[in-house]
CSV table of C-alpha atoms in Angstrom, one decimal:
chain,number,residue,atom,x,y,z
E,21,MET,CA,147.3,158.1,110.6
E,22,ASN,CA,144.6,157.7,108.1
E,23,ALA,CA,143.9,154.4,106.4
E,24,ASN,CA,141.7,154.0,103.4
E,25,GLY,CA,139.9,150.7,102.7
E,26,THR,CA,136.7,149.1,101.6
E,27,VAL,CA,134.2,147.7,104.1
E,28,GLU,CA,132.7,144.4,103.0
E,29,PRO,CA,129.9,142.5,104.8
E,30,ILE,CA,130.9,139.2,106.5
E,31,SER,CA,128.3,137.4,104.4
E,32,THR,CA,125.8,138.3,101.7
E,33,ILE,CA,122.5,136.5,101.4
E,34,TYR,CA,120.4,136.9,98.3
E,35,LEU,CA,116.6,136.6,98.6
E,36,ASP,CA,114.6,134.9,95.9
E,37,ALA,CA,110.8,134.6,95.7
E,38,VAL,CA,109.6,131.0,95.7
E,39,GLU,CA,106.4,132.1,94.0
E,40,GLY,CA,106.3,134.9,91.5
E,41,GLY,CA,104.1,137.9,91.9
E,42,ARG,CA,103.7,141.7,91.8
E,43,ILE,CA,105.2,143.7,94.7
E,44,GLU,CA,102.2,144.8,96.8
E,45,GLU,CA,103.9,146.4,99.8
E,46,ILE,CA,107.4,147.1,100.9
E,47,LEU,CA,107.5,146.8,104.7
E,48,ILE,CA,111.2,147.3,105.5
E,49,GLU,CA,113.4,149.7,103.5
E,50,GLU,CA,116.9,149.1,102.4
E,51,GLY,CA,119.5,149.9,105.0
E,52,SER,CA,117.2,148.9,107.9
E,53,MET,CA,118.1,146.3,110.4
E,54,VAL,CA,116.0,143.1,110.3
E,55,LYS,CA,115.5,140.1,112.5
E,56,GLU,CA,115.2,136.6,111.2
E,57,GLY,CA,111.6,136.0,110.1
E,58,ASP,CA,110.7,139.7,109.6
E,59,VAL,CA,108.5,140.2,106.6
E,60,ILE,CA,110.4,142.5,104.2
E,61,LEU,CA,107.9,142.8,101.4
E,62,VAL,CA,104.6,141.3,100.3
E,63,LEU,CA,103.9,140.0,96.8
E,64,SER,CA,100.5,139.4,95.3
E,65,ASN,CA,99.6,136.7,92.8
E,66,PRO,CA,96.0,136.8,91.5
E,67,ASP,CA,96.4,133.4,89.8
E,68,LEU,CA,97.4,131.8,93.1
E,69,ASN,CA,94.4,133.4,94.8
E,70,LEU,CA,92.1,132.1,92.1
E,71,ARG,CA,93.6,128.6,92.4
E,72,ILE,CA,92.9,128.7,96.2
E,73,LEU,CA,89.3,129.8,95.6
E,74,THR,CA,88.8,127.1,92.9
E,75,ASN,CA,90.3,124.4,95.2
E,76,GLN,CA,88.1,125.5,98.1
E,77,ALA,CA,85.0,125.4,95.9
E,78,ASN,CA,86.0,121.9,94.6
E,79,LEU,CA,86.6,120.7,98.1
E,80,ALA,CA,83.2,122.0,99.3
E,81,GLU,CA,81.6,120.3,96.3
E,82,GLN,CA,83.3,117.0,97.0
E,83,GLU,CA,82.4,117.2,100.7
E,84,ASN,CA,78.7,117.8,99.7
E,85,ARG,CA,78.9,114.9,97.2
E,86,LEU,CA,80.3,112.6,100.0
E,87,ARG,CA,77.6,113.7,102.4
E,88,ASP,CA,74.9,113.1,99.7
E,89,THR,CA,76.4,109.7,98.8
E,90,LYS,CA,76.4,108.6,102.4
E,91,LEU,CA,72.8,109.8,102.8
E,92,LEU,CA,71.6,108.0,99.7
E,93,MET,CA,73.5,104.8,100.6
E,94,GLU,CA,71.9,104.8,104.1
E,95,GLN,CA,68.5,105.3,102.5
E,96,GLN,CA,69.1,102.4,100.2
E,97,ARG,CA,70.4,100.2,103.1
E,98,ILE,CA,67.3,101.0,105.1
E,99,GLU,CA,65.0,100.3,102.1
E,100,LEU,CA,66.8,97.0,101.4
E,101,ARG,CA,66.5,96.0,105.1
E,102,ARG,CA,62.8,96.9,105.0
E,103,GLN,CA,62.3,94.7,102.0
E,104,ILE,CA,64.1,91.8,103.7
E,105,ILE,CA,61.9,92.2,106.8
E,106,GLN,CA,58.8,92.1,104.5
E,107,LEU,CA,60.1,89.0,102.7
E,108,GLU,CA,60.8,87.3,106.0
E,109,TYR,CA,57.3,88.1,107.2
E,110,ASP,CA,55.9,86.7,103.9
E,111,LEU,CA,58.1,83.6,104.2
E,112,ILE,CA,56.6,82.9,107.7
E,113,ARG,CA,53.1,83.2,106.2
E,114,LEU,CA,53.9,81.1,103.1
E,115,ASN,CA,55.6,78.4,105.3
E,116,ARG,CA,52.5,78.2,107.5
E,117,ASP,CA,50.3,77.9,104.4
E,118,TYR,CA,52.6,75.3,102.9
E,119,LYS,CA,52.6,73.2,106.1
E,120,ASN,CA,48.8,73.5,106.4
E,121,ASN,CA,48.3,72.5,102.7
E,122,SER,CA,50.7,69.7,103.1
E,123,GLY,CA,48.6,68.2,105.9
E,124,LEU,CA,45.4,68.8,104.0
E,125,PHE,CA,46.8,67.3,100.8
E,126,GLU,CA,47.9,64.1,102.7
E,127,LYS,CA,44.3,63.8,104.0
E,128,GLY,CA,42.9,64.4,100.5
E,129,LEU,CA,41.1,67.6,101.5
E,130,ILE,CA,42.7,69.9,98.8
E,131,ALA,CA,43.8,69.5,95.2
E,132,GLU,CA,47.4,68.7,94.4
E,133,GLN,CA,47.6,71.9,92.4
E,134,GLU,CA,46.8,74.1,95.5
E,135,TYR,CA,49.3,72.1,97.5
E,136,LEU,CA,52.1,72.5,94.8
E,137,LEU,CA,51.3,76.2,94.5
E,138,SER,CA,51.8,76.8,98.2
E,139,LYS,CA,55.0,74.8,98.1
E,140,GLU,CA,56.4,76.8,95.1
E,141,ASN,CA,55.4,80.1,96.7
E,142,PHE,CA,57.3,79.1,99.9
E,143,GLU,CA,60.4,78.0,98.0
E,144,LEU,CA,60.4,81.1,95.8
E,145,SER,CA,60.1,83.4,98.8
E,146,SER,CA,62.9,81.5,100.6
E,147,GLN,CA,65.2,81.9,97.5
E,148,THR,CA,64.3,85.6,97.2
E,149,ILE,CA,65.3,86.3,100.8
E,150,THR,CA,68.6,84.6,100.2
E,151,LEU,CA,69.1,86.7,97.1
E,152,PHE,CA,68.2,89.9,98.9
E,153,LYS,CA,70.6,89.1,101.8
E,154,GLU,CA,73.4,88.5,99.3
E,155,LYS,CA,72.6,91.8,97.7
E,156,ALA,CA,72.7,93.6,101.0
E,157,ALA,CA,76.1,92.1,101.9
E,158,LYS,CA,77.6,93.1,98.5
E,159,ASP,CA,76.0,96.5,98.6
E,160,SER,CA,77.5,97.0,102.1
E,161,VAL,CA,81.0,96.2,100.8
E,162,PHE,CA,80.5,98.4,97.7
E,163,ARG,CA,79.3,101.3,99.8
E,164,GLU,CA,82.3,101.0,102.1
E,165,ILE,CA,84.7,101.0,99.2
E,166,GLN,CA,82.9,104.0,97.5
E,167,VAL,CA,83.0,106.0,100.7
E,168,THR,CA,86.6,105.2,101.3
E,169,ASN,CA,87.5,106.3,97.8
E,170,LEU,CA,85.6,109.6,98.2
E,171,GLU,CA,87.2,110.2,101.6
E,172,ASN,CA,90.7,109.6,100.0
E,173,ALA,CA,89.9,112.0,97.2
E,174,LEU,CA,88.9,114.6,99.8
E,175,ASP,CA,92.1,114.1,101.7
E,176,ARG,CA,94.1,114.6,98.5
E,177,MET,CA,92.1,117.8,97.8
E,178,ARG,CA,92.8,119.1,101.3
E,179,GLU,CA,96.5,118.4,100.8
E,180,ASN,CA,96.5,120.2,97.5
E,181,LEU,CA,94.7,123.2,99.1
E,182,ASN,CA,97.3,123.3,101.9
E,183,LEU,CA,100.1,123.3,99.3
E,184,VAL,CA,98.6,126.2,97.4
E,185,LYS,CA,98.1,128.0,100.7
E,186,GLU,CA,101.7,127.5,101.6
E,187,LYS,CA,102.6,129.0,98.2
E,188,LEU,CA,100.4,132.0,99.2
E,189,GLU,CA,102.4,132.3,102.4
E,190,SER,CA,105.6,132.3,100.4
E,191,LEU,CA,104.4,135.6,98.9
E,192,ASN,CA,105.6,137.2,102.1
E,193,ILE,CA,109.3,137.6,101.6
E,194,LYS,CA,111.0,137.2,105.0
E,195,ALA,CA,114.5,137.9,106.3
E,196,PRO,CA,116.3,134.5,106.5
E,197,VAL,CA,118.8,135.9,109.1
E,198,THR,CA,119.3,138.8,111.4
E,199,GLY,CA,121.2,141.7,109.8
E,200,GLN,CA,121.1,144.8,107.7
E,201,LEU,CA,118.9,144.9,104.6
E,202,GLY,CA,121.0,145.9,101.7
């Protein structure tokens, strides 16, 4: 006995490209059996490739900027530290002059003007060191914030680059299940 009928698949799954593009290569022809994850066809998208190159260039530029900023900040920190060391040395010398002049003034061996000048120089140097130390502390905090902001920007740029690269991977259209390609 002959029976006529229509054969229908158990299920039909439609493929859709997440990212648009031009068909570059068909790897598996219609009617072939596929396993889940097999690449069926490859799309190309020049705009997406250009975005990746642009993002990579921007990332490299930002990494260089961060490196340059860190180097400049370290040079500034060292220079400020050098200035503080010089001021501390000067303070020791000015303190010694002030103490000597104080004793000499009490004995009437130097003029009041010379004594007052040594006192003012010592006090000015002392205040200058305090100011430089405050500046060093504030610069340190500012540098830390600036480096953190640049590193956060770099992290965001890396994330964006990874997202664009994932879109590039989505140009490989893969079989979602094992079955026959129709």
